[in-house]
Amino acid sequence: MARFFPLTVTEIRPETRDAVAITLTPAEADREAFRYVQGQYLTFRKEIDGEELRRSYSICTGVDDNTLRIGVKRVQGGAFSNWANTELKPGDVVEAMPPAGEFNAPIEPESDRNYLMFAGGSGITPVLGLIRTLLLREPRSRITLVYANRSVNTIMFREELEDLKNIHLGRLAILHVLENDTQDLDLFTGRVDGAKIKRLFNGWIDPQSVDMAFICGPEPMMLAIAEALRENGIDNSRIKFELFKTALRRNGKAAASVVEDDGPKVELTITLDGTTRSLQMPRKGVSVLEAALASDMDAPWSCRAGVCSTCRAKVLEGEFELEANYALEDYEIEQGYVLTCQCHPLGDKLVVDYDQH
Ligand code: FES
């Protein structure tokens, strides 16, 4: 089964000086594969200078928009994001895996919930997808967005957010916090940290009324916000995170030479696309994903840093440890799911199934 599908670029719209919104259209036969849930992302692959890069970008459209659009912000030294911002043009074809990710909550059309959303920089991308969807699918719910940026010039989707606020009067409140630009109230200038959140909770946002919180941005911001939310009685079950995907990322090929070392081995059994294979992997220094790739198995991956969950699989047997996890929720770990790029065996045997979703 092909994991990557061709998508035609049908529009590229500049959002800021260093960010674009890219509209993509799947082939007619692949439309069903690219039906998405709000807040999900796409993983792209692209060969640049002889190296295969994989990058994940969140979908910024809502499920009723009938459009598939992502936001790509240029990062310094980022080969893929620079290429997408400067060379990519309408008519080009890119390759992507079907939508994935769990940054959402089930829609309840009858409920009148209060959502609190925090976005930092391009972390707005999946949050915009949530907002667009919830405003239509939960007509009685309200959303407060706290959106942190360096300056007014770097605010992505600024006009679109304003339009949504005007169309859905009284249901979407937006608080812009700008690091470098002075605003009328000093509360809205500077970084979004724990102290800032406490001040926001003191008069601007009533934490007691929040039913569900979504946070997408750089890790320090997310941790500070989550802590402030917990201090105000909003427990983890009502907080959803999506780590800013460019914050952590590794490139590189599979560690083929490491897999061929002479040290003690572990028997690794992998099921992928309906086929089961057994192989030997070193006891130390190699992840399950690297072992699979080094054995020419087409295992899915993107960030290789425990962020995106593209490499998610279920461990059916054996002890293991996860080096890092920025993507899986507690209940997924309890069910045996792992990020194979971060998964290292602890015993003599490990059985992993990529086909159990
Ligand atoms: Fe992104 Fe493993 S490849 S979490």
Coordinates of C-alpha atoms and ligand atoms in Angstrom, one line a residue:
M1 CA 0.0 0.0 0.0
A2 CA 1.4 3.4 -1.0
R3 CA 1.9 5.6 2.1
F4 CA 2.5 8.7 0.1
F5 CA 0.0 10.2 -2.4
P6 CA 0.5 13.0 -4.9
L7 CA -1.2 16.3 -4.1
T8 CA -1.4 19.2 -6.6
V9 CA -0.7 22.7 -5.3
T10 CA -3.7 24.8 -6.4
E11 CA -2.9 28.0 -4.6
I12 CA -0.1 29.6 -2.6
R13 CA -1.1 32.7 -0.6
P14 CA 1.5 34.8 1.3
E15 CA 0.4 35.1 4.9
T16 CA 3.3 37.1 6.3
R17 CA 6.7 38.0 4.9
D18 CA 7.9 34.5 5.8
A19 CA 4.9 32.3 5.8
V20 CA 2.5 30.9 3.1
A21 CA -0.8 29.1 3.1
I22 CA -0.7 26.3 0.5
T23 CA -3.9 24.8 -0.9
L24 CA -3.6 21.2 -2.0
T25 CA -5.8 19.0 -4.1
P26 CA -5.6 15.2 -4.0
A27 CA -6.4 13.1 -7.1
E28 CA -10.0 12.1 -7.4
A29 CA -9.3 8.5 -6.4
D30 CA -7.5 9.7 -3.2
R31 CA -10.1 12.1 -1.9
E32 CA -11.4 9.7 0.7
A33 CA -7.8 9.1 2.0
F34 CA -7.4 12.9 2.6
R35 CA -10.7 13.4 4.5
Y36 CA -9.4 14.9 7.8
V37 CA -10.4 15.7 11.3
Q38 CA -9.9 19.2 12.5
G39 CA -6.4 19.8 13.9
Q40 CA -4.7 17.0 12.0
Y41 CA -1.5 17.3 10.0
L42 CA 0.1 16.0 6.8
T43 CA 3.6 14.5 6.5
F44 CA 5.4 15.4 3.3
R45 CA 8.5 13.9 1.8
K46 CA 10.9 15.7 -0.5
E47 CA 14.4 15.0 -1.7
I48 CA 16.7 18.0 -1.3
D49 CA 20.4 17.8 -2.0
G50 CA 20.3 14.0 -2.2
E51 CA 18.7 13.6 1.2
E52 CA 15.1 12.6 1.8
L53 CA 13.4 15.1 4.1
R54 CA 10.1 14.6 5.8
R55 CA 8.2 17.4 7.4
S56 CA 4.8 17.6 9.0
Y57 CA 2.5 20.6 8.6
S58 CA -0.9 21.1 10.2
I59 CA -4.1 21.6 8.2
C60 CA -5.5 25.1 8.8
T61 CA -8.9 24.5 7.2
G62 CA -12.0 23.2 8.9
V63 CA -13.8 20.0 8.1
D64 CA -16.6 21.9 6.3
D65 CA -14.4 24.0 4.2
N66 CA -14.1 21.4 1.5
T67 CA -10.5 22.5 1.1
L68 CA -7.1 21.1 2.2
R69 CA -4.8 23.9 3.2
I70 CA -1.6 24.0 5.3
G71 CA 0.4 26.9 6.7
V72 CA 4.2 26.8 6.3
K73 CA 6.4 29.3 8.1
R74 CA 9.9 29.7 7.0
V75 CA 12.5 28.6 9.6
Q76 CA 16.1 29.7 9.5
G77 CA 18.1 27.0 7.7
G78 CA 14.9 24.9 7.1
A79 CA 15.4 23.3 3.7
F80 CA 11.8 22.3 3.3
S81 CA 10.1 25.4 4.6
N82 CA 12.4 27.6 2.5
W83 CA 11.7 25.6 -0.6
A84 CA 8.0 25.8 0.1
N85 CA 8.1 29.5 0.6
T86 CA 10.3 30.4 -2.4
E87 CA 10.2 27.7 -5.1
L88 CA 6.9 25.9 -4.8
K89 CA 4.3 27.2 -7.2
P90 CA 0.7 26.4 -8.3
G91 CA 0.6 23.3 -10.5
D92 CA 3.5 21.6 -8.7
V93 CA 2.8 18.2 -7.3
V94 CA 4.0 17.3 -3.8
E95 CA 3.9 14.0 -1.9
A96 CA 2.2 13.5 1.4
M97 CA 0.8 10.9 3.7
P98 CA -2.9 10.9 4.6
P99 CA -3.9 13.2 7.5
A100 CA -2.9 12.1 11.0
G101 CA -2.9 13.4 14.6
E102 CA -5.2 13.6 17.6
F103 CA -5.2 17.3 18.4
N104 CA -9.0 17.6 18.7
A105 CA -11.9 16.7 20.8
P106 CA -15.1 14.9 19.6
I107 CA -17.7 17.4 18.3
E108 CA -20.9 17.7 20.4
P109 CA -23.3 19.7 18.2
E110 CA -25.8 20.3 21.1
S111 CA -23.3 21.4 23.7
D112 CA -22.4 25.0 24.7
R113 CA -18.8 24.6 25.7
N114 CA -16.2 27.3 26.4
Y115 CA -12.9 26.6 24.6
L116 CA -9.7 28.3 25.5
M117 CA -7.0 28.1 22.9
F118 CA -3.4 29.2 23.0
A119 CA -1.3 29.5 19.9
G120 CA 2.3 30.6 19.5
G121 CA 3.5 31.7 16.0
S122 CA 2.8 29.1 13.4
G123 CA 1.2 27.0 16.1
I124 CA -2.0 28.9 15.0
T125 CA -2.3 26.5 12.0
P126 CA -4.0 23.5 13.6
V127 CA -5.8 25.9 16.1
L128 CA -7.4 27.7 13.1
G129 CA -8.6 24.4 11.8
L130 CA -10.2 23.7 15.2
I131 CA -11.8 27.2 15.4
R132 CA -13.2 27.0 11.8
T133 CA -14.7 23.6 12.6
L134 CA -16.1 24.4 16.1
L135 CA -17.8 27.6 15.1
L136 CA -19.9 25.7 12.5
R137 CA -20.3 22.4 14.2
E138 CA -21.0 23.5 17.7
P139 CA -23.2 26.6 17.1
R140 CA -23.6 27.3 20.8
S141 CA -20.0 27.0 21.9
R142 CA -17.6 29.9 22.4
I143 CA -13.9 30.2 21.9
T144 CA -11.2 32.5 23.4
L145 CA -8.0 32.5 21.5
V146 CA -4.7 33.8 23.0
Y147 CA -2.3 34.2 20.1
A148 CA 1.4 35.0 20.8
N149 CA 3.6 36.5 18.2
R150 CA 6.8 38.5 17.9
S151 CA 5.2 41.5 16.3
V152 CA 2.1 42.4 14.4
N153 CA 3.9 41.7 11.1
T154 CA 4.4 38.0 12.0
I155 CA 0.7 37.3 12.8
M156 CA -0.4 34.5 10.5
F157 CA -4.0 34.4 9.3
R158 CA -4.7 37.7 10.9
E159 CA -7.4 38.8 8.5
E160 CA -9.1 35.4 8.4
L161 CA -9.3 35.4 12.2
E162 CA -10.8 38.9 12.2
D163 CA -13.4 37.8 9.6
L164 CA -14.3 34.8 11.7
K165 CA -14.7 37.1 14.7
N166 CA -17.0 39.4 12.8
I167 CA -19.1 36.6 11.2
H168 CA -19.6 34.7 14.5
L169 CA -20.2 37.7 16.7
G170 CA -19.7 37.2 20.4
R171 CA -18.5 33.6 19.9
L172 CA -14.8 34.1 19.1
A173 CA -12.6 36.4 21.3
I174 CA -9.0 37.0 20.2
L175 CA -6.3 38.3 22.5
H176 CA -3.1 39.1 20.7
V177 CA 0.1 39.1 22.8
L178 CA 3.1 40.6 21.0
E179 CA 6.6 40.1 22.2
N180 CA 8.2 43.2 20.6
D181 CA 5.3 45.6 19.8
T182 CA 4.0 47.8 22.6
Q183 CA 0.2 47.7 22.9
D184 CA -2.2 49.9 24.9
L185 CA -2.2 47.4 27.8
D186 CA 1.2 46.1 28.9
L187 CA -0.6 42.8 29.7
F188 CA -0.6 42.2 25.9
T189 CA 3.1 42.9 25.4
G190 CA 5.9 40.4 26.1
R191 CA 6.1 36.6 26.2
V192 CA 3.2 34.3 27.2
D193 CA 4.6 32.7 30.4
G194 CA 3.2 31.6 33.7
A195 CA 3.0 35.1 35.1
K196 CA 1.2 36.4 32.0
I197 CA -1.4 33.6 32.2
K198 CA -2.1 34.3 35.8
R199 CA -2.7 38.0 34.9
L200 CA -5.0 36.9 32.1
F201 CA -6.9 34.7 34.5
N202 CA -7.3 37.6 36.7
G203 CA -10.0 39.6 34.9
W204 CA -9.7 38.6 31.2
I205 CA -10.4 34.9 31.2
D206 CA -12.4 33.0 33.8
P207 CA -10.6 29.6 34.1
Q208 CA -13.6 28.2 36.0
S209 CA -15.7 28.5 32.9
V210 CA -13.2 26.7 30.6
D211 CA -14.4 23.3 29.5
M212 CA -11.5 22.4 27.2
A213 CA -8.1 24.0 26.4
F214 CA -6.0 23.5 23.3
I215 CA -2.3 24.6 23.2
C216 CA 0.0 24.7 20.2
G217 CA 3.4 26.4 20.3
P218 CA 6.9 26.1 21.5
E219 CA 7.5 23.7 24.5
P220 CA 8.3 26.3 27.2
M221 CA 5.2 28.2 26.4
M222 CA 3.1 25.1 26.4
L223 CA 4.4 23.9 29.8
A224 CA 3.9 27.2 31.4
I225 CA 0.3 27.4 30.2
A226 CA -0.5 23.9 31.1
E227 CA 0.8 24.4 34.7
A228 CA -1.3 27.6 35.0
L229 CA -4.3 25.7 33.8
R230 CA -3.8 22.9 36.2
E231 CA -3.4 25.3 39.1
N232 CA -6.8 26.6 38.2
G233 CA -8.4 23.2 38.3
I234 CA -8.3 22.3 34.6
D235 CA -6.8 18.8 34.7
N236 CA -4.9 17.0 31.9
S237 CA -8.0 15.3 30.6
R238 CA -9.3 18.7 29.5
I239 CA -6.0 20.0 28.0
K240 CA -4.8 19.1 24.5
F241 CA -1.3 19.8 23.3
E242 CA 0.3 19.9 20.0
L243 CA 4.0 20.7 20.1
F244 CA 5.2 23.2 17.6
K245 CA 6.6 20.7 15.1
T246 CA 9.6 22.7 13.9
A247 CA 10.9 22.9 17.5
L248 CA 12.4 19.5 17.5
R249 CA 13.5 17.6 14.4
R250 CA 16.2 15.2 13.3
N251 CA 17.3 14.5 9.8
G252 CA 19.4 11.6 8.7
K253 CA 19.3 8.2 7.2
A254 CA 18.6 4.9 9.0
A255 CA 21.4 3.8 11.2
A256 CA 22.3 0.9 8.9
S257 CA 25.9 0.6 10.2
V258 CA 24.8 0.6 13.8
V259 CA 22.3 -2.2 13.1
E260 CA 25.2 -4.3 11.8
D261 CA 27.3 -4.0 15.0
D262 CA 28.6 -7.1 16.8
G263 CA 27.1 -6.5 20.2
P264 CA 24.2 -8.3 22.0
K265 CA 21.0 -8.5 19.9
V266 CA 17.3 -8.4 20.5
E267 CA 14.8 -10.3 18.3
L268 CA 12.5 -7.7 16.8
T269 CA 9.3 -8.8 15.1
I270 CA 7.5 -6.1 13.0
T271 CA 4.1 -6.2 11.3
L272 CA 3.7 -3.5 8.7
D273 CA 1.2 -3.3 5.8
G274 CA 0.0 -6.9 6.6
T275 CA 3.4 -8.4 6.5
T276 CA 5.3 -9.7 9.5
R277 CA 9.1 -9.9 9.6
S278 CA 11.6 -10.9 12.3
L279 CA 15.0 -9.3 12.5
Q280 CA 17.9 -8.8 14.9
M281 CA 18.5 -5.4 16.3
P282 CA 21.3 -4.2 18.7
R283 CA 20.3 -4.1 22.3
K284 CA 21.6 -0.5 22.6
G285 CA 21.8 2.7 20.6
V286 CA 19.2 2.0 17.9
S287 CA 15.5 2.7 17.9
V288 CA 12.9 0.3 16.6
L289 CA 12.2 2.7 13.7
E290 CA 15.9 2.8 12.8
A291 CA 16.1 -1.0 12.9
A292 CA 13.1 -1.3 10.6
L293 CA 14.4 1.3 8.1
A294 CA 17.8 -0.3 8.1
S295 CA 16.1 -3.6 7.2
D296 CA 14.5 -1.9 4.2
M297 CA 11.0 -1.9 5.8
D298 CA 9.0 1.2 4.7
A299 CA 8.1 2.2 8.2
P300 CA 6.4 5.6 8.5
W301 CA 8.4 8.6 10.0
S302 CA 8.7 12.3 9.9
C303 CA 10.3 14.2 12.8
R304 CA 12.3 11.4 14.4
A305 CA 12.2 13.4 17.6
G306 CA 9.1 12.1 19.4
V307 CA 6.9 15.0 18.3
C308 CA 4.7 14.1 15.4
S309 CA 3.5 10.5 16.1
T310 CA 3.8 9.5 12.5
C311 CA 5.9 6.5 13.6
R312 CA 3.3 5.3 16.1
A313 CA 2.8 1.6 16.5
K314 CA 1.6 -0.9 19.1
V315 CA 3.9 -3.1 21.2
L316 CA 2.3 -6.5 21.5
E317 CA 5.1 -8.2 23.5
G318 CA 8.3 -7.2 25.3
E319 CA 9.7 -4.6 27.5
F320 CA 10.8 -1.2 26.2
E321 CA 11.6 2.4 27.1
L322 CA 10.6 5.6 25.3
E323 CA 13.4 8.1 25.1
A324 CA 11.1 11.0 24.6
N325 CA 7.4 11.5 24.0
Y326 CA 5.8 14.8 23.0
A327 CA 3.0 13.2 21.1
L328 CA 1.3 10.3 22.8
E329 CA -1.3 10.7 25.5
D330 CA -1.4 8.7 28.7
Y331 CA -4.2 6.4 27.5
E332 CA -2.4 5.6 24.3
I333 CA 0.7 4.5 26.3
E334 CA -1.5 2.4 28.6
Q335 CA -2.8 0.7 25.5
G336 CA 0.7 -0.2 24.4
Y337 CA 1.2 2.4 21.7
V338 CA 4.8 3.8 21.3
L339 CA 6.7 6.2 19.1
T340 CA 9.0 3.8 17.3
C341 CA 11.6 6.5 16.7
Q342 CA 12.0 6.8 20.5
C343 CA 11.4 3.1 21.4
H344 CA 14.3 1.0 22.6
P345 CA 14.0 -2.6 23.7
L346 CA 14.8 -3.6 27.3
G347 CA 14.5 -7.4 27.0
D348 CA 15.5 -10.1 24.5
K349 CA 12.3 -9.8 22.4
L350 CA 10.0 -7.1 21.1
V351 CA 6.9 -7.5 18.9
V352 CA 5.7 -4.3 17.3
D353 CA 2.6 -3.8 15.1
Y354 CA 2.3 -0.7 12.9
D355 CA -1.1 -1.8 11.5
Q356 CA -3.0 -1.4 14.7
H357 CA -4.3 2.1 14.7
Ligands
FES1 FE1 7.8 11.9 14.7 FE2 8.5 9.4 15.6 S1 8.8 10.2 13.6 S2 7.4 11.0 16.6

